[in-house]
Coordinates of C-alpha atoms and ligand atoms in Angstrom, one line a residue:
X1 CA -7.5 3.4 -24.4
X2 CA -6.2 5.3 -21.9
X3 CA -6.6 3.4 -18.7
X4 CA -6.9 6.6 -15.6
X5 CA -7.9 5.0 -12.6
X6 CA -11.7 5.7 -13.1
X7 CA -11.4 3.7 -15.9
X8 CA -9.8 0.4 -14.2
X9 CA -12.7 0.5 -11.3
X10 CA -15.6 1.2 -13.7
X11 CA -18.5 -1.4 -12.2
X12 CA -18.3 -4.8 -14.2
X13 CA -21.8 -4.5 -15.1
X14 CA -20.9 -1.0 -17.4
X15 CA -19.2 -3.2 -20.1
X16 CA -20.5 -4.2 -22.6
X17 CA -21.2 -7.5 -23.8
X18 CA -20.1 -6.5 -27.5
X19 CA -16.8 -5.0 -25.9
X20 CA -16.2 -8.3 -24.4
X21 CA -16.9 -10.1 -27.1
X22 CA -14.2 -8.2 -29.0
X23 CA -11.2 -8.9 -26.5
X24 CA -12.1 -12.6 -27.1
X25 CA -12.2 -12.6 -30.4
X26 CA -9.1 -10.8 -30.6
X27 CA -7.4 -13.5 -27.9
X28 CA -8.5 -16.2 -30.1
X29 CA -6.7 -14.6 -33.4
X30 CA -3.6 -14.2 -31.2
X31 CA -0.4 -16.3 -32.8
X32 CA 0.5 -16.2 -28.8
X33 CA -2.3 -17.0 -27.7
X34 CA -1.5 -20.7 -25.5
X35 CA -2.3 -24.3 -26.5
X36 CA -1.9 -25.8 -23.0
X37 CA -1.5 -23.2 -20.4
X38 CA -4.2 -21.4 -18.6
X39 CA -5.1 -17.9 -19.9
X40 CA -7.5 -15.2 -19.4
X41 CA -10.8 -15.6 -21.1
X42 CA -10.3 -11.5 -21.5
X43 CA -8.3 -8.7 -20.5
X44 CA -5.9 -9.8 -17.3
X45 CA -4.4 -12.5 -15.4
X46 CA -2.5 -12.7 -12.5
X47 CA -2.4 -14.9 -9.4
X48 CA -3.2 -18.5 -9.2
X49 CA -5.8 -18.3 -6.3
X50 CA -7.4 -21.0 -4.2
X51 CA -5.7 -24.2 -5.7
X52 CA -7.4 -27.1 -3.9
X53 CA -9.5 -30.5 -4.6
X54 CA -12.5 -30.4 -3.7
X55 CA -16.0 -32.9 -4.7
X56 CA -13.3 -35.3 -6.8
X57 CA -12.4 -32.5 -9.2
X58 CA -9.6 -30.2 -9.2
X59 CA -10.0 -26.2 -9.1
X60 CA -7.3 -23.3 -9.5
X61 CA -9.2 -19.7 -9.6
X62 CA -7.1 -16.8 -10.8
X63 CA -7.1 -12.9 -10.3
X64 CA -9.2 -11.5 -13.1
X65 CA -9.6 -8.2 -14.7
X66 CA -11.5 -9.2 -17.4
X67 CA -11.5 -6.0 -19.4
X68 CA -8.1 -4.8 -20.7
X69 CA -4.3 -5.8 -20.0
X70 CA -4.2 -4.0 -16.8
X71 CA -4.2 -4.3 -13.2
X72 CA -8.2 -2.8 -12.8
X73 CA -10.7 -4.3 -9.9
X74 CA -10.1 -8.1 -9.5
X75 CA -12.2 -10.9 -9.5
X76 CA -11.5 -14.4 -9.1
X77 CA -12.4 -16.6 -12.2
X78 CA -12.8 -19.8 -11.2
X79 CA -11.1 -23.1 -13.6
X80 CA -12.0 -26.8 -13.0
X81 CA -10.4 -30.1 -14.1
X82 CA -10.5 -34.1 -13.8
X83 CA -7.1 -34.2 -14.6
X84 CA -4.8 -31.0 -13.9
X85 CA -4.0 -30.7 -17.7
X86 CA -7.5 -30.1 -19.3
X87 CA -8.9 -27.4 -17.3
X88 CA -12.8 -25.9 -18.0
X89 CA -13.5 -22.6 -18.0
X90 CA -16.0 -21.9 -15.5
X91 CA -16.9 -18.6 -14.7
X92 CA -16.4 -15.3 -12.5
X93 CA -17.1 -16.4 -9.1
X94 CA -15.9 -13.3 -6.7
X95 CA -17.2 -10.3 -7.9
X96 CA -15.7 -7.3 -6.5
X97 CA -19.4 -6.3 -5.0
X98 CA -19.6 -5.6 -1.5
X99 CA -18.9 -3.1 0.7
X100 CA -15.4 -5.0 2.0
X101 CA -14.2 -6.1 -1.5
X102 CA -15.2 -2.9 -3.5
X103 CA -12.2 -2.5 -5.0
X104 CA -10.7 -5.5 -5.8
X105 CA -11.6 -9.2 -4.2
X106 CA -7.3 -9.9 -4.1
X107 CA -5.5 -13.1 -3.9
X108 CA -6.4 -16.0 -1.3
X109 CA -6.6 -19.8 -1.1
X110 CA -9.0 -22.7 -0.6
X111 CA -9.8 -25.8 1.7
X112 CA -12.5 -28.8 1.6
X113 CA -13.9 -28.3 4.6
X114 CA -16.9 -31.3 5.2
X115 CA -19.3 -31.1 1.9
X116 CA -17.7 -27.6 0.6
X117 CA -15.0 -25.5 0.0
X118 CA -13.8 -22.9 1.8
X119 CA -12.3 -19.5 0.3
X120 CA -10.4 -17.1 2.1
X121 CA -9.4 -14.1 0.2
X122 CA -8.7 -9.9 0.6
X123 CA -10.8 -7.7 -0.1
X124 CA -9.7 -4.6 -1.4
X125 CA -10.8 -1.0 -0.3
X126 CA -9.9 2.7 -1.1
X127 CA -11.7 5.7 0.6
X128 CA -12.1 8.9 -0.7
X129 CA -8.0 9.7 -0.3
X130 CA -7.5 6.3 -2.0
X131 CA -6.1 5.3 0.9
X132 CA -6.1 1.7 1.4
X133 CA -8.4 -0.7 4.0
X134 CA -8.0 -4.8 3.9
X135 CA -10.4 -7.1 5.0
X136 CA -9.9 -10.9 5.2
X137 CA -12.8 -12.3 3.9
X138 CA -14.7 -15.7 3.5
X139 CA -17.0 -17.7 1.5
X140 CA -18.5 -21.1 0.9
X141 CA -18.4 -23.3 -2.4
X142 CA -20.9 -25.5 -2.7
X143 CA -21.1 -28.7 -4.8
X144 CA -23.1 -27.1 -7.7
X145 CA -19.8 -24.4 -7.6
X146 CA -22.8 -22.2 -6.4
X147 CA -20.5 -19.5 -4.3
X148 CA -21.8 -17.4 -1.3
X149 CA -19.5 -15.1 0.7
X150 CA -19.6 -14.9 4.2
X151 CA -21.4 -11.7 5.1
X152 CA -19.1 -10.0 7.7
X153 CA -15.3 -9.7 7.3
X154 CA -13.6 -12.9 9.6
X155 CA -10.4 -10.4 9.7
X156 CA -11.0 -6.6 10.0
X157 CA -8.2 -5.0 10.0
X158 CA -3.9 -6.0 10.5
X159 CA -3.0 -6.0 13.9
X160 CA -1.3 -3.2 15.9
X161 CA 1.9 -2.4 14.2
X162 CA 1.1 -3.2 11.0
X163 CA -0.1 -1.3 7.7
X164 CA -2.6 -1.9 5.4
X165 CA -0.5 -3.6 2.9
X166 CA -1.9 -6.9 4.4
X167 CA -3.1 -9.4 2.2
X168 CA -3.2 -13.0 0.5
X169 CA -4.1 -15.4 3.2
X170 CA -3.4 -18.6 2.7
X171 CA -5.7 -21.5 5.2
X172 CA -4.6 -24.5 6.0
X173 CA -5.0 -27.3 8.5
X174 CA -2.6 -27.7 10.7
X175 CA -2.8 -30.8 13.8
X176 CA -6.4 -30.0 15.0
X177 CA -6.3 -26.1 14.2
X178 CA -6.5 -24.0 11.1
X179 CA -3.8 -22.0 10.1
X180 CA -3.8 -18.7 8.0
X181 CA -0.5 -16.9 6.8
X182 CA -0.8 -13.9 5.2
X183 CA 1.7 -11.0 3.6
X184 CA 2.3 -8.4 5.8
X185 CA 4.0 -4.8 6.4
X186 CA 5.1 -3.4 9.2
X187 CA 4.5 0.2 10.5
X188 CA 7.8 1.3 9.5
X189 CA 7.7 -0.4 6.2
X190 CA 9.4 -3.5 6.6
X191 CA 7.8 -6.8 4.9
X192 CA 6.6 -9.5 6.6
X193 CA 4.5 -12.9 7.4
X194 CA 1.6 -13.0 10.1
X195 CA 0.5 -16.4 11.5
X196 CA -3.4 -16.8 12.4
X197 CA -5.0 -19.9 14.3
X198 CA -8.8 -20.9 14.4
X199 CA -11.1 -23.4 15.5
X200 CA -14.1 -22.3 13.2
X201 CA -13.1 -20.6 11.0
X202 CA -14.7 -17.6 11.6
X203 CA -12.8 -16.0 15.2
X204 CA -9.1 -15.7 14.0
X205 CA -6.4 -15.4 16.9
X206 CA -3.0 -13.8 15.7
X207 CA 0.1 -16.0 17.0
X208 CA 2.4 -13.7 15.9
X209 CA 4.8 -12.9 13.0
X210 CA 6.6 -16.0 11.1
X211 CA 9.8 -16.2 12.1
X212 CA 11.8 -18.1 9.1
X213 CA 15.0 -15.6 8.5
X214 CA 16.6 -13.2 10.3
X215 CA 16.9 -10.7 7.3
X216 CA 15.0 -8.0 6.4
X217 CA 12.1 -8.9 3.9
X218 CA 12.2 -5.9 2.1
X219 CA 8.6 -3.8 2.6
X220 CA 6.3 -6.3 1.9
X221 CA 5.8 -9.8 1.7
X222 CA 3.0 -10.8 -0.9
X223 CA 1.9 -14.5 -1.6
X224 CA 3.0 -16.2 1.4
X225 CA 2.4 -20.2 1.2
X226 CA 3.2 -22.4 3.8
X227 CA 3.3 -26.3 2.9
X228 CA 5.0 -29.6 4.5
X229 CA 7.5 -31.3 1.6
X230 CA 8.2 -34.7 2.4
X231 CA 7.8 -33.4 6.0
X232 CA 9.8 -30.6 5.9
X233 CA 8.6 -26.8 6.2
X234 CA 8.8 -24.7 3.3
X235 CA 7.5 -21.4 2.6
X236 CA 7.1 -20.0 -0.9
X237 CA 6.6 -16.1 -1.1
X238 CA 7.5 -12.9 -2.8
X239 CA 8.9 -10.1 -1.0
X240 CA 8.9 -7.0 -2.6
X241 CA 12.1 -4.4 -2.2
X242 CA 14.7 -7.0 -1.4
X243 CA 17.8 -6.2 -0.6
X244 CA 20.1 -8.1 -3.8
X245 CA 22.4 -8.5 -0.9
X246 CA 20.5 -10.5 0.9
X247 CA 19.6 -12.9 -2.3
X248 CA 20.7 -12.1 -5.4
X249 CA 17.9 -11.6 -8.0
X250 CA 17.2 -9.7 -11.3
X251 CA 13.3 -10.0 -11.6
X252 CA 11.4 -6.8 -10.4
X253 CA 10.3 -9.0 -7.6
X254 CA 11.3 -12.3 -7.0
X255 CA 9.4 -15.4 -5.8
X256 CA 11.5 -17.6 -3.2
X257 CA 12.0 -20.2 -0.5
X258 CA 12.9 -21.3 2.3
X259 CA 12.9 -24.9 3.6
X260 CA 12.8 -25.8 7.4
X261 CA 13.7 -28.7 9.4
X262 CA 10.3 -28.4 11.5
X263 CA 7.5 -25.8 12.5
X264 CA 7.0 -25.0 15.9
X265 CA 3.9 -23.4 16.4
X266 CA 4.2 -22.4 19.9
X267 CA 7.2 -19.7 18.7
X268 CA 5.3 -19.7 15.6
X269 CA 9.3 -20.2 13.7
X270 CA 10.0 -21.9 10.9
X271 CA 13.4 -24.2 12.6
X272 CA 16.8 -24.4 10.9
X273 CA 15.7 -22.7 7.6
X274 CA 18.1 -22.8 5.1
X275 CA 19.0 -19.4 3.1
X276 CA 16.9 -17.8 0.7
X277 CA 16.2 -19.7 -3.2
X278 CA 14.4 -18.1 -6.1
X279 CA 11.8 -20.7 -7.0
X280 CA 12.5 -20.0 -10.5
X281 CA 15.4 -19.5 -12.2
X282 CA 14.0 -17.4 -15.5
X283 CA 12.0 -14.4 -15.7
X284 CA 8.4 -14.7 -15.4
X285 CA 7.2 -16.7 -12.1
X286 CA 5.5 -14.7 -9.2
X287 CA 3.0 -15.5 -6.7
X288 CA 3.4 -19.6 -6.9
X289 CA 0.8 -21.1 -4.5
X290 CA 0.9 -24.7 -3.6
X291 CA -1.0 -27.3 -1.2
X292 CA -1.0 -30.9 -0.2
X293 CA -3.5 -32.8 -2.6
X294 CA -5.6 -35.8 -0.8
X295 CA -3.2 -38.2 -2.9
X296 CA 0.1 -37.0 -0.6
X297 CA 1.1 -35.0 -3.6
X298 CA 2.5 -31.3 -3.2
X299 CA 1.9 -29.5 -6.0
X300 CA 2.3 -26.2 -7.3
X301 CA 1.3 -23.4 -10.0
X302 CA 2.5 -19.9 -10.7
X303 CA 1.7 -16.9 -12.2
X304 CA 3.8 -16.4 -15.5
X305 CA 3.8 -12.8 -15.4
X306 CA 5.3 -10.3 -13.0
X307 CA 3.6 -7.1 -12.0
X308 CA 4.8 -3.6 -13.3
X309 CA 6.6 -4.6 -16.8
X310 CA 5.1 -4.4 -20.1
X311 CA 4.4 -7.7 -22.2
X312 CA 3.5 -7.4 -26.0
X313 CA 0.1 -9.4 -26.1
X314 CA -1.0 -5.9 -23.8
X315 CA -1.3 -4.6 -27.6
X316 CA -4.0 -7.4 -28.3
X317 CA -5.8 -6.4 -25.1
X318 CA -4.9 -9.6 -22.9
X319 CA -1.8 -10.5 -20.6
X320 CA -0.5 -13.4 -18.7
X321 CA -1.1 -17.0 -18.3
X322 CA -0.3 -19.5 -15.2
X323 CA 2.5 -22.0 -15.4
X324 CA 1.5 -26.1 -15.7
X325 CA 1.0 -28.2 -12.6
X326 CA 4.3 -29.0 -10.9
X327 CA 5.2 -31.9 -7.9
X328 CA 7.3 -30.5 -5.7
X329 CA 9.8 -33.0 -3.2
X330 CA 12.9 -33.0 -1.2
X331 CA 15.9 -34.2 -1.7
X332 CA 19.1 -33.2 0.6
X333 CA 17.5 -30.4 1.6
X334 CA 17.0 -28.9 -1.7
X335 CA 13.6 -28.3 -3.8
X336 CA 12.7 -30.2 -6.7
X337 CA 10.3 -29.3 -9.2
X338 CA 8.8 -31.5 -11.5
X339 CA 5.8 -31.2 -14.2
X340 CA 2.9 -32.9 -13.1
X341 CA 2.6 -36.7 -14.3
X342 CA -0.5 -36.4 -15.5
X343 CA 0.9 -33.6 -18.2
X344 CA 1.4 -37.1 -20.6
X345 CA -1.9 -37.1 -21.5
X346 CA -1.1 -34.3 -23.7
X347 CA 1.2 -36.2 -25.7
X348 CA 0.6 -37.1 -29.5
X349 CA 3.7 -37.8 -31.8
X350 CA 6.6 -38.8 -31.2
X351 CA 9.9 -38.9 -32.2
X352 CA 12.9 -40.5 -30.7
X353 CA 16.1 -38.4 -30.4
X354 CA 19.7 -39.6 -30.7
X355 CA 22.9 -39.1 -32.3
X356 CA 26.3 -36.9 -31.8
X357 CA 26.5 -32.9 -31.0
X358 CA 29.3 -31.5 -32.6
X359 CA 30.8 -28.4 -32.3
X360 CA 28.5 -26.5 -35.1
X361 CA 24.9 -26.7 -35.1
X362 CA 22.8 -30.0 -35.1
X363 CA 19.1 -29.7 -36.2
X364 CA 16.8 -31.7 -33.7
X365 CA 13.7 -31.3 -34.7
X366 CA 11.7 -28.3 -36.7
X367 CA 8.4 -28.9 -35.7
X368 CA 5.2 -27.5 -37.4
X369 CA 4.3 -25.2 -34.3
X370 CA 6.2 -24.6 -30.7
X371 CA 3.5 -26.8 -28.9
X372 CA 5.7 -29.5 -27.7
X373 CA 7.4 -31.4 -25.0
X374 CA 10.9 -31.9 -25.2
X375 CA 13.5 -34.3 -23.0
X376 CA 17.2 -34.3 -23.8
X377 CA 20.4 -35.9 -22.0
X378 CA 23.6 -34.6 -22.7
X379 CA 27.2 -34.7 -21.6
X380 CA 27.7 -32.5 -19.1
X381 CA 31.4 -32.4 -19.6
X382 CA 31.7 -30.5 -22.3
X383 CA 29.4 -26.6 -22.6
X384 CA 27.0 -26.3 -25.0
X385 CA 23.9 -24.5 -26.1
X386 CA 20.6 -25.3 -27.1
X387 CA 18.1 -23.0 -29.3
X388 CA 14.8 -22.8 -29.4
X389 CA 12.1 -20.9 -31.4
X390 CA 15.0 -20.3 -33.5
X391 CA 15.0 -19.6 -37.2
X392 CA 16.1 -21.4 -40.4
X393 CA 19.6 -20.1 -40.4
X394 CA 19.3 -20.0 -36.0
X395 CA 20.2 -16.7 -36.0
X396 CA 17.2 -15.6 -34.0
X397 CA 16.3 -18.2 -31.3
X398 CA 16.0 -18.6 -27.2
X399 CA 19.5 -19.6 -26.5
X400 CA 20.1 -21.6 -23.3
X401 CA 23.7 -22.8 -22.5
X402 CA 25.3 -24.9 -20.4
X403 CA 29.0 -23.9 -18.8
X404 CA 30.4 -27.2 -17.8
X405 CA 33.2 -25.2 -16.4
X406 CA 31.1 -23.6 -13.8
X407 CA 28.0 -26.2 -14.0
X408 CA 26.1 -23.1 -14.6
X409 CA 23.1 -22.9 -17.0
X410 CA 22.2 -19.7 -18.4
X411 CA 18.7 -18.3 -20.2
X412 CA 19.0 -15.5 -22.7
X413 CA 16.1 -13.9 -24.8
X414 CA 17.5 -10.9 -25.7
X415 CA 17.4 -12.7 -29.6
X416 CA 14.3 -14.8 -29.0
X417 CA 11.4 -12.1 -30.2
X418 CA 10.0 -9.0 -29.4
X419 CA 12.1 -7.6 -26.6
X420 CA 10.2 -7.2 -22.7
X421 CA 11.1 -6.0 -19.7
X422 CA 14.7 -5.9 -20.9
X423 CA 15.4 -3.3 -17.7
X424 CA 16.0 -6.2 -15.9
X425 CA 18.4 -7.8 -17.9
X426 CA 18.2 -10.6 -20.9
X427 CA 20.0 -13.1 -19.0
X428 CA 19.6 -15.3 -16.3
X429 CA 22.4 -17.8 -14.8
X430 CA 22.3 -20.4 -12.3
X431 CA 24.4 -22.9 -10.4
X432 CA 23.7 -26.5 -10.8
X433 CA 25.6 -29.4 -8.9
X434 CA 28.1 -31.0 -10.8
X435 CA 27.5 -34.1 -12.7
X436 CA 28.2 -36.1 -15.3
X437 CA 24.6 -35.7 -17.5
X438 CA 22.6 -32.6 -18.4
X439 CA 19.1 -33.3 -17.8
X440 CA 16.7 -31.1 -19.7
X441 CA 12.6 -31.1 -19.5
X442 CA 10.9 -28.6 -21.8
X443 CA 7.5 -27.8 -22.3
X444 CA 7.1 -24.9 -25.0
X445 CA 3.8 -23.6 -25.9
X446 CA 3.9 -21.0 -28.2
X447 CA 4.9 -17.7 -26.2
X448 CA 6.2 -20.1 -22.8
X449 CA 9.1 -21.8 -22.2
X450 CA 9.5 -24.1 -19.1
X451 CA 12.5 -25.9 -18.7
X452 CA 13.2 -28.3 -16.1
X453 CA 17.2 -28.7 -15.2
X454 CA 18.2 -32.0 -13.6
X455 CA 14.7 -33.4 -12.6
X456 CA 13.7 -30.5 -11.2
X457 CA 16.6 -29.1 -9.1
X458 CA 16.1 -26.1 -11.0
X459 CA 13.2 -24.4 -13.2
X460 CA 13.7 -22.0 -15.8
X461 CA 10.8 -20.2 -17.2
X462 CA 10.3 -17.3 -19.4
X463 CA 7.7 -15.6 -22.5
X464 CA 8.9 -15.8 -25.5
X465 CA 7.1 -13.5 -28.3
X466 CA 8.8 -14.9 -31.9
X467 CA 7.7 -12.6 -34.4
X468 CA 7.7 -15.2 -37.2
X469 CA 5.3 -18.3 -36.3
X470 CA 7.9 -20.2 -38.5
X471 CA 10.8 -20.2 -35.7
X472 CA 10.1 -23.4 -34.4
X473 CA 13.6 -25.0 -35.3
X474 CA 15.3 -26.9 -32.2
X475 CA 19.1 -26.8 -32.1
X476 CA 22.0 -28.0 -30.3
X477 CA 25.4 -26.7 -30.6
X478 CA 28.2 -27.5 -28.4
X479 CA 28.1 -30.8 -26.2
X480 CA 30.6 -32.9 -27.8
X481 CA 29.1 -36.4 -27.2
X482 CA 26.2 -38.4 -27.2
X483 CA 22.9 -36.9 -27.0
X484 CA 19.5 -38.8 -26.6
X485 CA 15.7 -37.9 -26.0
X486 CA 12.1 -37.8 -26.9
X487 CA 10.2 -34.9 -28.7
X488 CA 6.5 -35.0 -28.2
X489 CA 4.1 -32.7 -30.3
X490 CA 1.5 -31.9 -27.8
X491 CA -2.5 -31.4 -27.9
X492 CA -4.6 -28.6 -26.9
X493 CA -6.1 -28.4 -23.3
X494 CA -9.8 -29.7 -23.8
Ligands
LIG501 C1 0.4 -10.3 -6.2 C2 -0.7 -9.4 -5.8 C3 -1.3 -9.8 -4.5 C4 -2.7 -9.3 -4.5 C5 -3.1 -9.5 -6.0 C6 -4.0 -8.5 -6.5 O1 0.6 -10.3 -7.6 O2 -0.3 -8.0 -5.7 O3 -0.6 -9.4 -3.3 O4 -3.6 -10.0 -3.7 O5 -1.8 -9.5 -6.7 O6 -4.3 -8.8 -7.8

């Protein structure tokens, strides 16, 4: 198919059912195709939208083109769960059908508010120029998931001085108000983060733009999220067109952070924020969104996928999945990210790990299929690699290495599969505070990797697309030492 832009906005109710019965059936035959993580039902995913709690379940919606591996007019399909690992596919919930979200319903968030949930989302619309209009819209959930948007647009249009390149609000309470952030750009093209208030929900007041760096943000800030971390401010969000000397990144577009020492909302400025940190250390994470669960828990999910590159599964007419559920905390002023607790349930066999690395490779484990958790410690004194969905002789594997010189840990791919998005590099480094064990928590599902460095201080993730469903071997090479862990073959989400 050639995809021409008539093509991606065709009306939902033009496809057929036998077409989409096709791109499932093709998903399901899919060796990538993912045990554990959330995936499209067809076609595309992108953003994890309107993460939230809500009538004692849990529910993540996603953008959804649900008819080819492209970026055609969203929707937002809508998952529930008891648990945060077992997540039930429930249906398309935001069609792109009024005269405000004609062209795409975009990214937003969620909030219990009394007996229902509240969405806030953009809607998406191009005149006859294709030039673009964004409305901030709303709608109610109800506890039959029964969802009815809010006639009228709550936002119109971006405030004086700004573009139309205004989208992804995120709602939250905040003391007695509501508070909305939302990606902005700036009349001359400069990203940036606008700050809303309300009492109803329904008359939004601007307070001003965020003020949380004094850099330039690019020209345009997408996926802003705003959330208290063991009381401190930190703001998750993806600006587009950074300057590398401002952070250094190799993505197309990186996802950061900032964290605070407070919020002041009368200066509407993020206090004492410390420099800028890509949330992820690998290759695939954009748009994470994350909010305060009724438990006190903070936690998180990503897209793992980044606009504008080309993944392989686009030849089996799907893309993208979302990351698992992570915790996020604070320690010394510093992020952590850890997978969810409740990720245990998926745990079946498994096997204890121990013994010494030497300088040539040490087998660890060569499972029946990469569908597995995997915890090592090591000696961080000495640099060492480990492989993953590697072959037989490990000659083709994911190869990520630790530099106890440096207390640097590195991910390359460039030997781990069908090569992607390879213009920005198959190698990414970062620094890790010295000490005297390696930490590493890895969940690997097929065509993911996660890893967790260190209990979270940093997180690595990338797709992996191993052409032989046999390279599942686990090695270590390097680390002169002790070595011990757990490997854990892991269930399919119900
Ligand atoms: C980020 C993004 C958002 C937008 C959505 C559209 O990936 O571009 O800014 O709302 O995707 O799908």
């Amino acid at each position: 198919t050639e995809w021409t832009t008539p093509l991606r906005y065709k009306p939902y109710h033009q496809w057929s059912k036998s077409y989409q019965d096709m791109l499932a059936a093709e998903l399901e035959q899919s060796g990538w195709k993912l045990a554990f993580h959330i995936q499209p039902k067809t076609g595309l995913l992108n953003d994890p939208n309107g993460f939230s709690f809500y009538n004692e379940k849990w529910h993540l919606f996603y953008q959804a083109y649900p008819f080819g591996p492209v970026h055609g007019v969203k929707s937002w399909y809508h998952m529930v769960s008891d648990n945060l690992v077992d997540w039930e596919q429930h249906d398309y919930v935001l069609l792109p059908d009024s005269p405000y979200d004609s062209h795409g319903v975009y990214s937003g968030s969620a909030m219990t508010v009394e007996d229902k949930l509240f969405l806030m989302y953009t809607g998406n619309v191009r005149n006859e120029e294709w030039e673009r209009h964004s409305y901030q819209l709303g709608a109610w959930m109800n506890t039959e998931m029964e969802v009815e948007k809010i006639t009228e647009p709550l936002i119109d249009s971006p405030p004086a001085g700004y573009t139309h390149e205004f989208r992804d609000p995120q709602v939250f309470r905040y003391q007695n108000h509501y508070l909305m952030m939302i990606g902005a750009q700036t009349k001359n093209e400069k990203g940036a983060v606008l700050a809303y208030q309300s009492s109803n929900l329904t008359d939004w007041e601007l307070l001003g733009e965020l003020d949380y760096t004094t850099e330039e943000m690019g020209f345009m800030v997408e996926c802003p999220n705003f959330v208290l971390v063991d009381g401190q401010p930190v703001l998750l969000f993806c600006p587009q067109g950074l300057d590398k000397d401002i952070s250094s990144y190799q993505n197309i577009y990186p996802n950061m952070y900032v964290i605070g020492s407070s919020f002041n909302k009368e200066t509407v400025s993020i206090e004492n924020t410390s420099d800028l940190i890509n949330l992820d250390e690998g290759f695939d994470i954009y748009a994470t969104q994350a909010f305060q669960a009724p438990d006190g828990r903070v936690l998180s999910v990503g897209w793992i996928g980044l606009p504008e590159i080309d993944y392989p599964t686009f030849e089996e007419g799907w893309a993208h999945c979302l990351s698992i559920v992570k915790e996020l905390s604070i320690k010394e002023n510093h992020l952590y990210q850890k997978p969810v607790a409740e990720m245990q349930e998926l745990r079946q066999n498994h096997q204890e790990l121990q013994g010494s690395a030497q300088a040539s490779d040490t087998l660890l484990s060569s499972p029946d299929s990469n569908v597995y958790e995997l915890k090592l410690e090591l000696n961080a004194g000495t640099s060492g690699s480990l492989y993953l969905f590697a072959d037989k002789q490990n000659k083709e594997g994911l190869k990520i290495s630790f530099d106890a010189k440096h207390d640097t840990i590195s991910m390359d791919r460039s030997k781990a599969g069908i090569p992607f998005g390879e213009s920005y590099g198959s190698t990414r480094t970062a620094a890790l505070k010295r000490q005297d064990k390696l930490t590493l928590h890895i969940f690997a599902d097929r065509s993911v990797c996660e890893v967790f460095v260190n209990d979270g201080y940093r997180v690595i993730t990338s797709r992996v697309f191993v052409k032989d469903p046999q390279q599942t071997h686990i090695f270590l090479q390097g680390f002169e030492g002790d070595y011990t862990g757990d490997f854990w073959t892991l269930r399919e989400m119900n």
